[in-house]
Amino acid sequence: MKHKIIFIVNPISGHHNKNSFPSLVENHIDKNQYDYKIVFTEYAGHATELTMKAIDDEYDFIAAVGGDGTINEIAKCLIGKRQVLVIIPLGSGNGLARHLGLPFKAERLIADIINNGKCYKMDTAVMNDIPFISLAGIGFDALIADYFAKDKHRGFITYAKLITEKYPNYKQKEYTLILDDKTTIECTPFFVTFANSNQFGYNAKISPKASVQDGFLDVCVFKKPNILEIPIMATYFLAEQIDKSNFIDIYKAKKIKVIRKDEEVANIDGEAVPMSKDITVEIKPLSLNILLANNQ
């Protein structure tokens, strides 16, 4: 009996032209295993609507074709469901796909993962009941996510430009973090990242040892470097050893309460989301089915 798979394609994510994607699927998917359908999103939030309909239509596999924002729109509907998420990384940073070691050529991903992969379970998390799959954060990275969402240009150069522009005048905020109702941390960080996976994207690993299957979030409290320290910090990032530097403290927790003075946006899988002053972040262990390489 064949499985039903639907490809939900975000045509504007990243720099990839998606017009040839249907022919790639037609030429490489194993038609003895799958009946497939391809749909393109037309507006923000459309991927979520299409996913809910696909669940109602009894699809077995739902493929997110785009970046981390597209993955979030689709995956949040699949938490606790029988359906299996498939990731085809055609976005900008592609942080979760890099963490999972997925191929970046669509034809190879179809051949290796869709035709010959295996279903696994992975953790997800929520920030004030808003699901995230990879990372959530507050502070400077949330500010950059907000400006990036409003910029008509995409990609790494836009990120770098915004960071360069906003960094000098950014004023750090005071936060109280309560980890698992027992450890209290008072801090004034550059930003705080709640990491399920290990990176922002572009292989910028904020918590190199983070795991999507350990039942914990890595709470990354990042200190603001001064101008002279930026090259040093960059060296640690490039070496994938930022966790060994003095710029960051990393804690593991299942539940984190955040107390802060002001309402500000948060970064949810790369998207800027308005968030109340008090925040609760919590892991949802092994709550999402995902298709990965058979030897993962």
Tab-separated table of C-alpha atoms in Angstrom:
chain	number	residue	atom	x	y	z
A	1	MET	CA	0.000	0.000	0.000
A	2	LYS	CA	1.402	3.376	-1.028
A	3	HIS	CA	2.021	6.260	1.351
A	4	LYS	CA	0.600	9.703	0.667
A	5	ILE	CA	3.092	12.581	0.714
A	6	ILE	CA	2.441	16.279	0.162
A	7	PHE	CA	5.150	18.835	-0.582
A	8	ILE	CA	4.346	22.299	0.759
A	9	VAL	CA	6.636	24.733	-1.047
A	10	ASN	CA	7.402	28.291	0.068
A	11	PRO	CA	8.314	29.966	-3.254
A	12	ILE	CA	9.989	33.016	-1.685
A	13	SER	CA	12.212	31.391	0.953
A	14	GLY	CA	15.951	31.742	0.445
A	15	HIS	CA	17.483	32.394	-2.951
A	16	HIS	CA	16.352	29.179	-4.619
A	17	ASN	CA	14.037	29.246	-7.613
A	18	LYS	CA	11.349	26.659	-6.877
A	19	ASN	CA	9.876	26.469	-10.390
A	20	SER	CA	11.842	23.315	-11.222
A	21	PHE	CA	10.930	21.568	-7.971
A	22	PRO	CA	7.908	19.640	-9.342
A	23	SER	CA	10.021	18.084	-12.089
A	24	LEU	CA	12.681	17.087	-9.526
A	25	VAL	CA	10.051	15.244	-7.519
A	26	GLU	CA	8.581	13.603	-10.604
A	27	ASN	CA	12.009	12.396	-11.746
A	28	HIS	CA	13.377	11.148	-8.407
A	29	ILE	CA	10.599	10.018	-6.083
A	30	ASP	CA	9.856	6.296	-5.821
A	31	LYS	CA	6.352	6.056	-7.273
A	32	ASN	CA	6.034	2.486	-6.014
A	33	GLN	CA	6.153	3.866	-2.473
A	34	TYR	CA	4.346	7.184	-2.805
A	35	ASP	CA	1.420	9.006	-4.250
A	36	TYR	CA	2.399	12.656	-4.105
A	37	LYS	CA	1.003	16.152	-4.368
A	38	ILE	CA	2.796	19.524	-4.576
A	39	VAL	CA	1.291	22.807	-3.386
A	40	PHE	CA	2.801	26.303	-3.206
A	41	THR	CA	2.144	28.751	-0.380
A	42	GLU	CA	0.671	32.122	-1.325
A	43	TYR	CA	0.882	34.171	1.891
A	44	ALA	CA	2.169	34.139	5.464
A	45	GLY	CA	0.471	31.380	7.459
A	46	HIS	CA	-0.678	29.518	4.341
A	47	ALA	CA	1.673	26.604	5.061
A	48	THR	CA	-0.121	26.026	8.360
A	49	GLU	CA	-3.519	26.019	6.641
A	50	LEU	CA	-2.270	23.583	3.999
A	51	THR	CA	-0.818	21.312	6.681
A	52	MET	CA	-4.082	21.172	8.625
A	53	LYS	CA	-5.917	20.249	5.436
A	54	ALA	CA	-3.303	17.586	4.655
A	55	ILE	CA	-3.842	16.062	8.103
A	56	ASP	CA	-7.608	16.008	7.477
A	57	ASP	CA	-6.942	14.398	4.077
A	58	GLU	CA	-4.954	11.596	5.770
A	59	TYR	CA	-1.546	12.338	4.262
A	60	ASP	CA	1.208	10.286	5.880
A	61	PHE	CA	4.229	12.476	5.140
A	62	ILE	CA	4.255	16.270	4.970
A	63	ALA	CA	7.312	17.882	3.418
A	64	ALA	CA	8.348	21.434	4.285
A	65	VAL	CA	10.145	22.901	1.264
A	66	GLY	CA	11.749	26.136	2.433
A	67	GLY	CA	13.574	27.520	5.467
A	68	ASP	CA	13.222	27.361	9.235
A	69	GLY	CA	10.149	29.617	9.239
A	70	THR	CA	8.356	27.316	6.800
A	71	ILE	CA	9.377	24.290	8.855
A	72	ASN	CA	7.900	25.909	11.961
A	73	GLU	CA	4.591	26.699	10.216
A	74	ILE	CA	4.233	23.066	9.193
A	75	ALA	CA	5.851	21.182	12.074
A	76	LYS	CA	3.850	22.905	14.806
A	77	CYS	CA	0.720	21.266	13.362
A	78	LEU	CA	2.341	17.822	13.499
A	79	ILE	CA	3.369	17.831	17.174
A	80	GLY	CA	1.759	14.807	18.786
A	81	LYS	CA	0.301	13.624	15.457
A	82	ARG	CA	0.998	10.397	13.546
A	83	GLN	CA	2.110	12.298	10.427
A	84	VAL	CA	5.822	12.500	9.636
A	85	LEU	CA	7.689	15.727	8.883
A	86	VAL	CA	10.065	15.782	5.916
A	87	ILE	CA	12.481	18.712	5.569
A	88	ILE	CA	13.731	19.882	2.179
A	89	PRO	CA	16.026	22.821	3.024
A	90	LEU	CA	15.622	25.574	0.450
A	91	GLY	CA	15.703	28.566	2.800
A	92	SER	CA	18.429	31.006	3.823
A	93	GLY	CA	20.114	29.808	7.023
A	94	ASN	CA	18.583	26.293	7.144
A	95	GLY	CA	19.655	25.849	10.764
A	96	LEU	CA	17.635	22.744	11.630
A	97	ALA	CA	18.546	20.976	8.389
A	98	ARG	CA	22.243	21.608	9.043
A	99	HIS	CA	21.901	20.319	12.606
A	100	LEU	CA	20.238	17.147	11.311
A	101	GLY	CA	22.869	16.646	8.600
A	102	LEU	CA	20.366	16.662	5.737
A	103	PRO	CA	21.498	16.846	2.103
A	104	PHE	CA	21.068	20.249	0.460
A	105	LYS	CA	20.471	18.979	-3.062
A	106	ALA	CA	16.769	18.233	-3.433
A	107	GLU	CA	17.310	15.279	-5.755
A	108	ARG	CA	19.707	13.623	-3.305
A	109	LEU	CA	17.364	14.281	-0.389
A	110	ILE	CA	14.476	12.670	-2.252
A	111	ALA	CA	16.617	9.649	-3.102
A	112	ASP	CA	18.352	9.221	0.266
A	113	ILE	CA	15.742	10.393	2.759
A	114	ILE	CA	12.288	10.141	1.193
A	115	ASN	CA	12.868	6.949	-0.776
A	116	ASN	CA	15.189	5.234	1.714
A	117	GLY	CA	14.905	7.036	5.053
A	118	LYS	CA	13.661	6.055	8.487
A	119	CYS	CA	11.183	7.681	10.892
A	120	TYR	CA	12.551	9.021	14.173
A	121	LYS	CA	11.118	11.071	17.020
A	122	MET	CA	12.547	14.439	18.066
A	123	ASP	CA	11.907	16.986	20.799
A	124	THR	CA	10.023	20.217	20.243
A	125	ALA	CA	9.393	23.090	22.637
A	126	VAL	CA	7.023	25.942	23.401
A	127	MET	CA	7.502	29.562	24.416
A	128	ASN	CA	4.308	30.775	26.108
A	129	ASP	CA	2.534	27.903	24.326
A	130	ILE	CA	3.876	28.994	20.911
A	131	PRO	CA	5.682	25.960	19.427
A	132	PHE	CA	9.230	26.068	18.141
A	133	ILE	CA	11.264	23.302	16.602
A	134	SER	CA	14.823	24.587	16.554
A	135	LEU	CA	15.497	27.791	18.523
A	136	ALA	CA	13.747	30.569	20.378
A	137	GLY	CA	15.370	33.639	21.849
A	138	ILE	CA	15.096	37.038	23.467
A	139	GLY	CA	17.326	40.076	23.293
A	140	PHE	CA	19.486	41.124	20.364
A	141	ASP	CA	18.781	38.113	18.150
A	142	ALA	CA	15.024	38.731	18.463
A	143	LEU	CA	15.572	42.357	17.481
A	144	ILE	CA	17.501	41.239	14.388
A	145	ALA	CA	14.764	38.725	13.499
A	146	ASP	CA	12.249	41.594	13.654
A	147	TYR	CA	14.282	43.851	11.353
A	148	PHE	CA	15.081	40.949	9.024
A	149	ALA	CA	11.368	40.179	8.628
A	150	LYS	CA	10.766	43.763	7.523
A	151	ASP	CA	13.680	43.861	5.071
A	152	LYS	CA	12.887	43.086	1.434
A	153	HIS	CA	16.266	41.377	0.993
A	154	ARG	CA	17.046	37.886	2.317
A	155	GLY	CA	20.176	35.864	2.977
A	156	PHE	CA	23.347	36.071	5.055
A	157	ILE	CA	24.453	39.483	3.755
A	158	THR	CA	21.231	41.051	5.034
A	159	TYR	CA	21.718	39.435	8.440
A	160	ALA	CA	25.316	40.666	8.597
A	161	LYS	CA	24.299	44.197	7.572
A	162	LEU	CA	21.582	44.401	10.227
A	163	ILE	CA	23.868	43.071	12.957
A	164	THR	CA	26.538	45.623	12.031
A	165	GLU	CA	24.023	48.481	12.042
A	166	LYS	CA	22.180	47.614	15.260
A	167	TYR	CA	25.027	46.243	17.401
A	168	PRO	CA	26.709	49.507	18.560
A	169	ASN	CA	23.584	51.100	20.068
A	170	TYR	CA	21.883	48.013	21.477
A	171	LYS	CA	21.154	48.374	25.182
A	172	GLN	CA	21.115	45.136	27.140
A	173	LYS	CA	18.109	44.289	29.307
A	174	GLU	CA	17.896	42.696	32.737
A	175	TYR	CA	16.375	39.218	32.929
A	176	THR	CA	15.669	36.739	35.693
A	177	LEU	CA	15.833	33.114	34.527
A	178	ILE	CA	14.423	30.342	36.717
A	179	LEU	CA	15.524	26.875	35.578
A	180	ASP	CA	13.307	23.913	36.492
A	181	ASP	CA	11.869	25.877	39.448
A	182	LYS	CA	15.111	25.592	41.423
A	183	THR	CA	18.014	27.575	39.911
A	184	THR	CA	17.725	31.364	39.573
A	185	ILE	CA	20.014	33.349	37.290
A	186	GLU	CA	20.079	37.153	37.287
A	187	CYS	CA	21.654	38.411	34.077
A	188	THR	CA	21.995	41.338	31.682
A	189	PRO	CA	22.910	39.455	28.508
A	190	PHE	CA	23.330	40.408	24.886
A	191	PHE	CA	20.746	37.730	24.163
A	192	VAL	CA	19.418	34.444	25.519
A	193	THR	CA	18.794	31.506	23.199
A	194	PHE	CA	16.729	28.456	24.113
A	195	ALA	CA	18.296	25.840	21.870
A	196	ASN	CA	16.705	22.566	20.860
A	197	SER	CA	19.022	22.246	17.850
A	198	ASN	CA	22.562	23.578	17.834
A	199	GLN	CA	22.580	26.602	15.535
A	200	PHE	CA	21.016	29.748	14.108
A	201	GLY	CA	21.833	28.688	10.554
A	202	TYR	CA	24.794	29.189	8.217
A	203	ASN	CA	26.611	26.794	10.624
A	204	ALA	CA	26.715	29.481	13.348
A	205	LYS	CA	26.497	26.997	16.234
A	206	ILE	CA	25.301	28.701	19.407
A	207	SER	CA	25.318	25.416	21.371
A	208	PRO	CA	27.412	22.833	19.524
A	209	LYS	CA	26.441	19.950	21.819
A	210	ALA	CA	22.672	20.545	21.741
A	211	SER	CA	20.531	17.511	20.927
A	212	VAL	CA	16.979	17.259	19.589
A	213	GLN	CA	16.484	13.951	21.396
A	214	ASP	CA	17.802	14.500	24.934
A	215	GLY	CA	14.660	15.952	26.552
A	216	PHE	CA	16.419	19.222	27.466
A	217	LEU	CA	16.799	22.728	26.125
A	218	ASP	CA	20.221	24.367	26.138
A	219	VAL	CA	19.809	27.789	27.754
A	220	CYS	CA	22.503	29.952	26.190
A	221	VAL	CA	23.214	33.236	27.988
A	222	PHE	CA	25.402	35.281	25.657
A	223	LYS	CA	27.490	38.226	26.832
A	224	LYS	CA	27.975	41.267	24.611
A	225	PRO	CA	31.548	41.412	23.302
A	226	ASN	CA	33.271	44.739	22.909
A	227	ILE	CA	34.542	45.843	19.509
A	228	LEU	CA	38.007	44.397	20.074
A	229	GLU	CA	36.573	41.033	21.116
A	230	ILE	CA	34.413	40.520	18.014
A	231	PRO	CA	37.211	38.854	15.942
A	232	ILE	CA	37.897	36.506	18.875
A	233	MET	CA	34.215	35.640	19.160
A	234	ALA	CA	34.022	35.060	15.389
A	235	THR	CA	36.971	32.661	15.603
A	236	TYR	CA	35.177	30.589	18.248
A	237	PHE	CA	32.021	30.498	16.107
A	238	LEU	CA	33.949	29.435	12.990
A	239	ALA	CA	35.690	26.697	14.969
A	240	GLU	CA	32.287	25.530	16.337
A	241	GLN	CA	33.624	26.046	19.859
A	242	ILE	CA	31.687	29.057	21.133
A	243	ASP	CA	30.662	26.946	24.142
A	244	LYS	CA	34.325	26.883	25.220
A	245	SER	CA	34.614	30.675	25.210
A	246	ASN	CA	34.011	33.273	27.929
A	247	PHE	CA	31.226	34.858	25.868
A	248	ILE	CA	28.561	32.328	26.777
A	249	ASP	CA	27.190	30.337	29.689
A	250	ILE	CA	25.112	27.271	28.788
A	251	TYR	CA	22.681	25.537	31.123
A	252	LYS	CA	20.374	22.587	30.528
A	253	ALA	CA	16.748	22.691	31.646
A	254	LYS	CA	13.344	21.257	30.844
A	255	LYS	CA	11.412	24.343	31.888
A	256	ILE	CA	12.553	27.958	32.041
A	257	LYS	CA	10.703	30.952	33.440
A	258	VAL	CA	11.826	34.388	32.266
A	259	ILE	CA	10.956	37.550	34.165
A	260	ARG	CA	11.691	40.852	32.416
A	261	LYS	CA	10.574	44.484	32.672
A	262	ASP	CA	9.179	45.076	29.193
A	263	GLU	CA	7.138	43.359	26.521
A	264	GLU	CA	9.309	42.748	23.451
A	265	VAL	CA	9.445	40.484	20.435
A	266	ALA	CA	10.943	37.019	20.685
A	267	ASN	CA	12.709	35.028	18.016
A	268	ILE	CA	10.725	31.860	17.254
A	269	ASP	CA	12.595	29.728	14.679
A	270	GLY	CA	13.870	32.899	13.014
A	271	GLU	CA	10.548	34.736	13.016
A	272	ALA	CA	9.826	37.772	15.217
A	273	VAL	CA	6.809	37.172	17.456
A	274	PRO	CA	5.334	39.646	20.023
A	275	MET	CA	5.798	38.277	23.531
A	276	SER	CA	4.576	39.278	26.990
A	277	LYS	CA	6.915	40.318	29.805
A	278	ASP	CA	6.823	36.996	31.625
A	279	ILE	CA	7.760	33.973	29.565
A	280	THR	CA	7.680	30.223	30.132
A	281	VAL	CA	9.736	27.983	27.849
A	282	GLU	CA	9.274	24.224	28.058
A	283	ILE	CA	10.544	21.145	26.232
A	284	LYS	CA	8.128	18.616	24.699
A	285	PRO	CA	10.183	15.397	24.585
A	286	LEU	CA	10.038	13.199	21.474
A	287	SER	CA	6.828	14.858	20.299
A	288	LEU	CA	7.435	15.083	16.546
A	289	ASN	CA	7.917	12.356	13.926
A	290	ILE	CA	10.607	13.186	11.400
A	291	LEU	CA	12.106	11.383	8.398
A	292	LEU	CA	15.906	11.169	8.383
A	293	ALA	CA	18.644	9.022	6.894
A	294	ASN	CA	18.322	5.314	7.623
A	295	ASN	CA	21.669	5.292	9.497
A	296	GLN	CA	21.073	8.505	11.511
